PDB file of C-alpha atoms in Angstrom:
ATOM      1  CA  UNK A   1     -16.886 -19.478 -79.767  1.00 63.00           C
ATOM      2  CA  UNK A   2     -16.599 -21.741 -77.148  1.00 70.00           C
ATOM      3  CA  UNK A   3     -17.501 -20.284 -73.377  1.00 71.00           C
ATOM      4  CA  UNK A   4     -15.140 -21.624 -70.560  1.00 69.00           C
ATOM      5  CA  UNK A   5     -17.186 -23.134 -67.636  1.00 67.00           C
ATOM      6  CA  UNK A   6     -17.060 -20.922 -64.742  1.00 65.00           C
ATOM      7  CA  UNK A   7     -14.625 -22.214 -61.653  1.00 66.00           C
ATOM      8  CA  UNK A   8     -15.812 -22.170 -58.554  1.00 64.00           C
ATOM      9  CA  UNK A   9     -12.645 -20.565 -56.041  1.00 65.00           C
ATOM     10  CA  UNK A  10     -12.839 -22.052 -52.474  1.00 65.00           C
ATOM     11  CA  UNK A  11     -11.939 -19.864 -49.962  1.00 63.00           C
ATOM     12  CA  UNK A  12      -9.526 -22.364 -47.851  1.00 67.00           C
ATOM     13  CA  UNK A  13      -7.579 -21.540 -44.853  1.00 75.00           C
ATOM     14  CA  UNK A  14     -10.162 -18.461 -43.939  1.00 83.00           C
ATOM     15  CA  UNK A  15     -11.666 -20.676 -41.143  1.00 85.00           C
ATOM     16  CA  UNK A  16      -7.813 -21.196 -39.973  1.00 88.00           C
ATOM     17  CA  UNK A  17      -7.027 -17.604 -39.705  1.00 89.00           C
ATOM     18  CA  UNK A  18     -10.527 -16.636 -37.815  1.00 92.00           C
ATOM     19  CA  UNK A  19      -9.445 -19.603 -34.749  1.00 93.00           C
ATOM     20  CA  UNK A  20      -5.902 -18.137 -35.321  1.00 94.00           C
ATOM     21  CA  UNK A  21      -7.278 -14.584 -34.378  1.00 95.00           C
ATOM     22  CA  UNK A  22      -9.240 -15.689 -31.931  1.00 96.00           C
ATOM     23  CA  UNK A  23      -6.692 -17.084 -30.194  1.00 97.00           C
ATOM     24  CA  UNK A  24      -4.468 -14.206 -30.221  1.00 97.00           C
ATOM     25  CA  UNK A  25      -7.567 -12.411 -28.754  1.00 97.00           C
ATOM     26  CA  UNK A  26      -7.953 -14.445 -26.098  1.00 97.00           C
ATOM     27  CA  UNK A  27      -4.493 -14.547 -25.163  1.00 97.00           C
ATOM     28  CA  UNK A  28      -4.078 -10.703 -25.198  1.00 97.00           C
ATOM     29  CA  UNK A  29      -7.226 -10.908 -23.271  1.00 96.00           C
ATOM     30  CA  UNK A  30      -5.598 -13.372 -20.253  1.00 97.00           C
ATOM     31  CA  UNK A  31      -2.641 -11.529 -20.314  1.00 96.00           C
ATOM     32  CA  UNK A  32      -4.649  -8.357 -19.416  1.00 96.00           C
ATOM     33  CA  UNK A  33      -6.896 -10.248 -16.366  1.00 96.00           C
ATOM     34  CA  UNK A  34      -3.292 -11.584 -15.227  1.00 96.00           C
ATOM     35  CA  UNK A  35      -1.530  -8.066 -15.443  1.00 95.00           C
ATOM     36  CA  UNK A  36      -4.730  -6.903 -12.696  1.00 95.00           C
ATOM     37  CA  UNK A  37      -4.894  -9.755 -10.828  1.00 96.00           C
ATOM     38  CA  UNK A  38      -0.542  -8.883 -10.004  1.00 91.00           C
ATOM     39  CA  UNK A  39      -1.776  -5.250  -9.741  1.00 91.00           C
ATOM     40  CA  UNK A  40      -4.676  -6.700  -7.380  1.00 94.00           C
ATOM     41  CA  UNK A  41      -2.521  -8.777  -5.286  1.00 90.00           C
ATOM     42  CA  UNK A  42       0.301  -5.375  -4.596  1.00 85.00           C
ATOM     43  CA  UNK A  43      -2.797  -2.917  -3.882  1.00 88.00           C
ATOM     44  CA  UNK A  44      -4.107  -5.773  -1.474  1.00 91.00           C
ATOM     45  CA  UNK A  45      -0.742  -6.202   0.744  1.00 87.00           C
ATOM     46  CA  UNK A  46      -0.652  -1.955   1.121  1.00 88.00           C
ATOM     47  CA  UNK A  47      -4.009  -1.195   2.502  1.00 91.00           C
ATOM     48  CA  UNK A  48      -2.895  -4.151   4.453  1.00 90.00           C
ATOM     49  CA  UNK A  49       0.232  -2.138   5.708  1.00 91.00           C
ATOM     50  CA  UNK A  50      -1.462   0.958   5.880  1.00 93.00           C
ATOM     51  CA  UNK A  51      -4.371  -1.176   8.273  1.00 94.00           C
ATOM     52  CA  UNK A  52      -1.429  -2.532  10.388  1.00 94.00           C
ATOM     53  CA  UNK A  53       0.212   1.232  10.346  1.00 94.00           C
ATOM     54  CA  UNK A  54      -3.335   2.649  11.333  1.00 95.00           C
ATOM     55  CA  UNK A  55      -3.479   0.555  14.456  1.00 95.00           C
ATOM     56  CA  UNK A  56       0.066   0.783  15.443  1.00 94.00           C
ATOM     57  CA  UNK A  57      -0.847   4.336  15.538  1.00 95.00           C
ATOM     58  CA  UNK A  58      -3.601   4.286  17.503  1.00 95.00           C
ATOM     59  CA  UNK A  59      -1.894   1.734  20.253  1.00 94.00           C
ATOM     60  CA  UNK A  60       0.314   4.816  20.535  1.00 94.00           C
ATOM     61  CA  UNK A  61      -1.784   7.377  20.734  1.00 94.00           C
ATOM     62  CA  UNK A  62      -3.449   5.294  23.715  1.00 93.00           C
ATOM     63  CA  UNK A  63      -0.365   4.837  25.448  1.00 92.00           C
ATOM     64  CA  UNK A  64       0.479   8.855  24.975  1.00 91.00           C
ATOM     65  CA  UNK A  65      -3.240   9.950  25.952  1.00 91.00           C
ATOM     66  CA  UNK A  66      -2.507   8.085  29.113  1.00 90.00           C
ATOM     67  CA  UNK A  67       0.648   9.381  29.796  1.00 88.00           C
ATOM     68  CA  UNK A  68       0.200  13.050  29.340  1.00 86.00           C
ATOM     69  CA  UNK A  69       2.670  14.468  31.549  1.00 86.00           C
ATOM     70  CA  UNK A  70       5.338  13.038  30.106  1.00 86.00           C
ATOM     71  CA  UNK A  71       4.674  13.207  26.294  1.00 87.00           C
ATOM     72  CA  UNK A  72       8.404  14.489  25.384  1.00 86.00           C
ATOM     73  CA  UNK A  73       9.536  11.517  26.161  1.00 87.00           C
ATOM     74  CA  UNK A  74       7.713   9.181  23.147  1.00 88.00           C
ATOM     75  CA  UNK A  75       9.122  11.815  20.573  1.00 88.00           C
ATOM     76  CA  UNK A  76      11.101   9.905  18.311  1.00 87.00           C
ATOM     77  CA  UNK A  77      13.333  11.671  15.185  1.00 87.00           C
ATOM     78  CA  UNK A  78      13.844  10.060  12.016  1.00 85.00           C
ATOM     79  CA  UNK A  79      16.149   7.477  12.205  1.00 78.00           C
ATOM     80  CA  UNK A  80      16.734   7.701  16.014  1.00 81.00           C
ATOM     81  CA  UNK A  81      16.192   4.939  18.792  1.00 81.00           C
ATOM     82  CA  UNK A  82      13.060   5.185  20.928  1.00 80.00           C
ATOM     83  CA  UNK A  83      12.852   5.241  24.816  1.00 79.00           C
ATOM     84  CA  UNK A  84      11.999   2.568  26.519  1.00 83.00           C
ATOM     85  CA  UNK A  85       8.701   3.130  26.908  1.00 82.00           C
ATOM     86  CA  UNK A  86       8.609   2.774  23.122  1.00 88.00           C
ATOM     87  CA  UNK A  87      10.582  -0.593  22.441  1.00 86.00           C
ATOM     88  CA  UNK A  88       7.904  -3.350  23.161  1.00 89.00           C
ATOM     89  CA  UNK A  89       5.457  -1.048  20.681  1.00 90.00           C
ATOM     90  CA  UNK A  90       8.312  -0.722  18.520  1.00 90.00           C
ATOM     91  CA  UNK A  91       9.194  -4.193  18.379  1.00 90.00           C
ATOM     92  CA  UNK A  92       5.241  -5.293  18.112  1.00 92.00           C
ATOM     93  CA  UNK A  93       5.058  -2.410  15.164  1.00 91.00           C
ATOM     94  CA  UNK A  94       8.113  -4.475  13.279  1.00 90.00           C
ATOM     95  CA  UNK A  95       6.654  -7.700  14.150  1.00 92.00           C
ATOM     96  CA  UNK A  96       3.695  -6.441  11.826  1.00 92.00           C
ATOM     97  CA  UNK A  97       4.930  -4.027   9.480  1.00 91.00           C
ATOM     98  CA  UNK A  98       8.764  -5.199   8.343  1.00 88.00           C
ATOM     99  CA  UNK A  99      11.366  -2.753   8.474  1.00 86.00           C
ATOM    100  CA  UNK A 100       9.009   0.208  10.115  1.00 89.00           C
ATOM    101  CA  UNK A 101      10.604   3.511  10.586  1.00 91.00           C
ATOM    102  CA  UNK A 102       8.651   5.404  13.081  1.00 92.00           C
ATOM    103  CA  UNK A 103       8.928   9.146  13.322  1.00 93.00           C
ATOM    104  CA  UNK A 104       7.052  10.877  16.246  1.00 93.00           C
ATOM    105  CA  UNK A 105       6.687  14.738  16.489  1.00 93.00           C
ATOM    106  CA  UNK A 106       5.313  16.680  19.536  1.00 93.00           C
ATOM    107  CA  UNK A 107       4.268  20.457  18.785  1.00 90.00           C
ATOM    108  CA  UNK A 108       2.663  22.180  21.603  1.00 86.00           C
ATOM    109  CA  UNK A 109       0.154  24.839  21.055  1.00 77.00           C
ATOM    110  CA  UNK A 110       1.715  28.520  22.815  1.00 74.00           C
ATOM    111  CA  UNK A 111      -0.614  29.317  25.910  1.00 73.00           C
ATOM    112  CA  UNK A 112      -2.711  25.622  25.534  1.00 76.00           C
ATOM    113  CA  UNK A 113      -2.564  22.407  27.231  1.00 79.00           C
ATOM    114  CA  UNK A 114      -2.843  21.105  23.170  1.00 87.00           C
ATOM    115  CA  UNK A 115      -0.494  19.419  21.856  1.00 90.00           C
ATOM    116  CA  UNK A 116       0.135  18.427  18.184  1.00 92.00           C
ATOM    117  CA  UNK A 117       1.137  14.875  17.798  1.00 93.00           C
ATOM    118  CA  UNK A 118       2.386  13.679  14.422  1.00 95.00           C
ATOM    119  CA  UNK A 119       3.315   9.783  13.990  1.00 95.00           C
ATOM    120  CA  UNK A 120       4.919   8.765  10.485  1.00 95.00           C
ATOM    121  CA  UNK A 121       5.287   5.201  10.075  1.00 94.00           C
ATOM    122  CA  UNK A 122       7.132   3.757   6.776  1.00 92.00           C
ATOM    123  CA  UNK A 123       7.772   1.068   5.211  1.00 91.00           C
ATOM    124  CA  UNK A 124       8.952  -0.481   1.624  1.00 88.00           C
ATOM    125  CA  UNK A 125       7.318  -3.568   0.825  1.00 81.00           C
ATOM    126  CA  UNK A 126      10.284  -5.052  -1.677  1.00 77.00           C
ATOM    127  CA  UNK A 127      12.936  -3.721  -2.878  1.00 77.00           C
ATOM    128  CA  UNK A 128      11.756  -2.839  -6.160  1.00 79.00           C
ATOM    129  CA  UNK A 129       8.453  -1.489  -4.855  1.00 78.00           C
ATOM    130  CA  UNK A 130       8.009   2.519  -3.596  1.00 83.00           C
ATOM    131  CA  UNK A 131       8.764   3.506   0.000  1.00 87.00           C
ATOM    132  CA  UNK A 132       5.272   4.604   1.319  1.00 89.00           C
ATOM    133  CA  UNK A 133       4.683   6.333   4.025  1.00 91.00           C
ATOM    134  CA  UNK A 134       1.321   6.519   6.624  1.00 93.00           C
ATOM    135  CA  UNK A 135       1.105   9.667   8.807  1.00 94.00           C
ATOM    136  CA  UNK A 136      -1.251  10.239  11.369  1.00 94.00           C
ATOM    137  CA  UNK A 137      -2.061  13.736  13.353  1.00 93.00           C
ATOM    138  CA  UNK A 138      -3.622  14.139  16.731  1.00 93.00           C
ATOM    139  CA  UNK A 139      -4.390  16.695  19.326  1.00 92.00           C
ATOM    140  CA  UNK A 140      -3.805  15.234  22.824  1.00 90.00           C
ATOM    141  CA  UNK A 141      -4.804  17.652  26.052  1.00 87.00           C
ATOM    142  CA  UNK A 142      -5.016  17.334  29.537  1.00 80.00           C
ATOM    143  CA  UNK A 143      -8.845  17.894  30.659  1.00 73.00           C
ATOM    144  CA  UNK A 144      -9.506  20.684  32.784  1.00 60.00           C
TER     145      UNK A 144
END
């Protein structure tokens, strides 16, 4: 009986498929560091808004704290055009924040000089993006 010689199989194309895997890896892997660098970049530009909101806020509280006696007038409703002694913070607040809606509420506490002040300032930074909203409350009274 006559034995066959044994073959020796290559394994060819293995080292193909690993680099082929690999890069498939990798590229699911940039994709990933790309998808949170975009998600980066949009939380980035809100705290920004949300800085430029908190010292719009402020600037008005200032202005309010300083003009205590006549606080009913820098209420503002939704949607409504401010006094005059709102506009050039108004306009300086757009000039910042693009397309700012300011809403300013005045609730004074019964048998107090307190009064509750609550500032809303929104925005929407593209059309596709979420309308967000930064609201602020403050007690403002006249010392005694």
């Amino acid at each position: 009986m006559r034995r066959r010689p044994m073959t020796i199989r290559r394994q060819g194309g293995i080292a193909l498929l690993e680099a082929l895997l690999a890069a498939v890896i990798l590229a699911i892997g940039l994709l990933g560091t790309i998808g949170l660098q975009a998600r980066s970049y949009s939380a980035l530009s809100e705290a920004g808004m949300r800085a430029e909101a908190t010292i719009a806020v402020n600037q008005l509280l200032g202005m309010m704290n300083t003009d205590l006696a006549n606080l009913d007038d820098y209420a503002v409703a939704k949607g409504a055009q401010p006094d005059e002694k709102l506009a050039t913070w108004l306009e300086d607040t757009r000039a910042r924040i693009p397309g700012a809606e300011v809403t300013v509420t005045l609730a004074r506490a019964g048998g107090t000089t307190r009064t509750a002040v609550t500032i809303a300032i929104g925005w929407q930074r593209s059309a596709a993006s979420q309308r967000n909203t930064h609201r602020v409350t403050a007690y403002l009274a006249e010392s005694t």
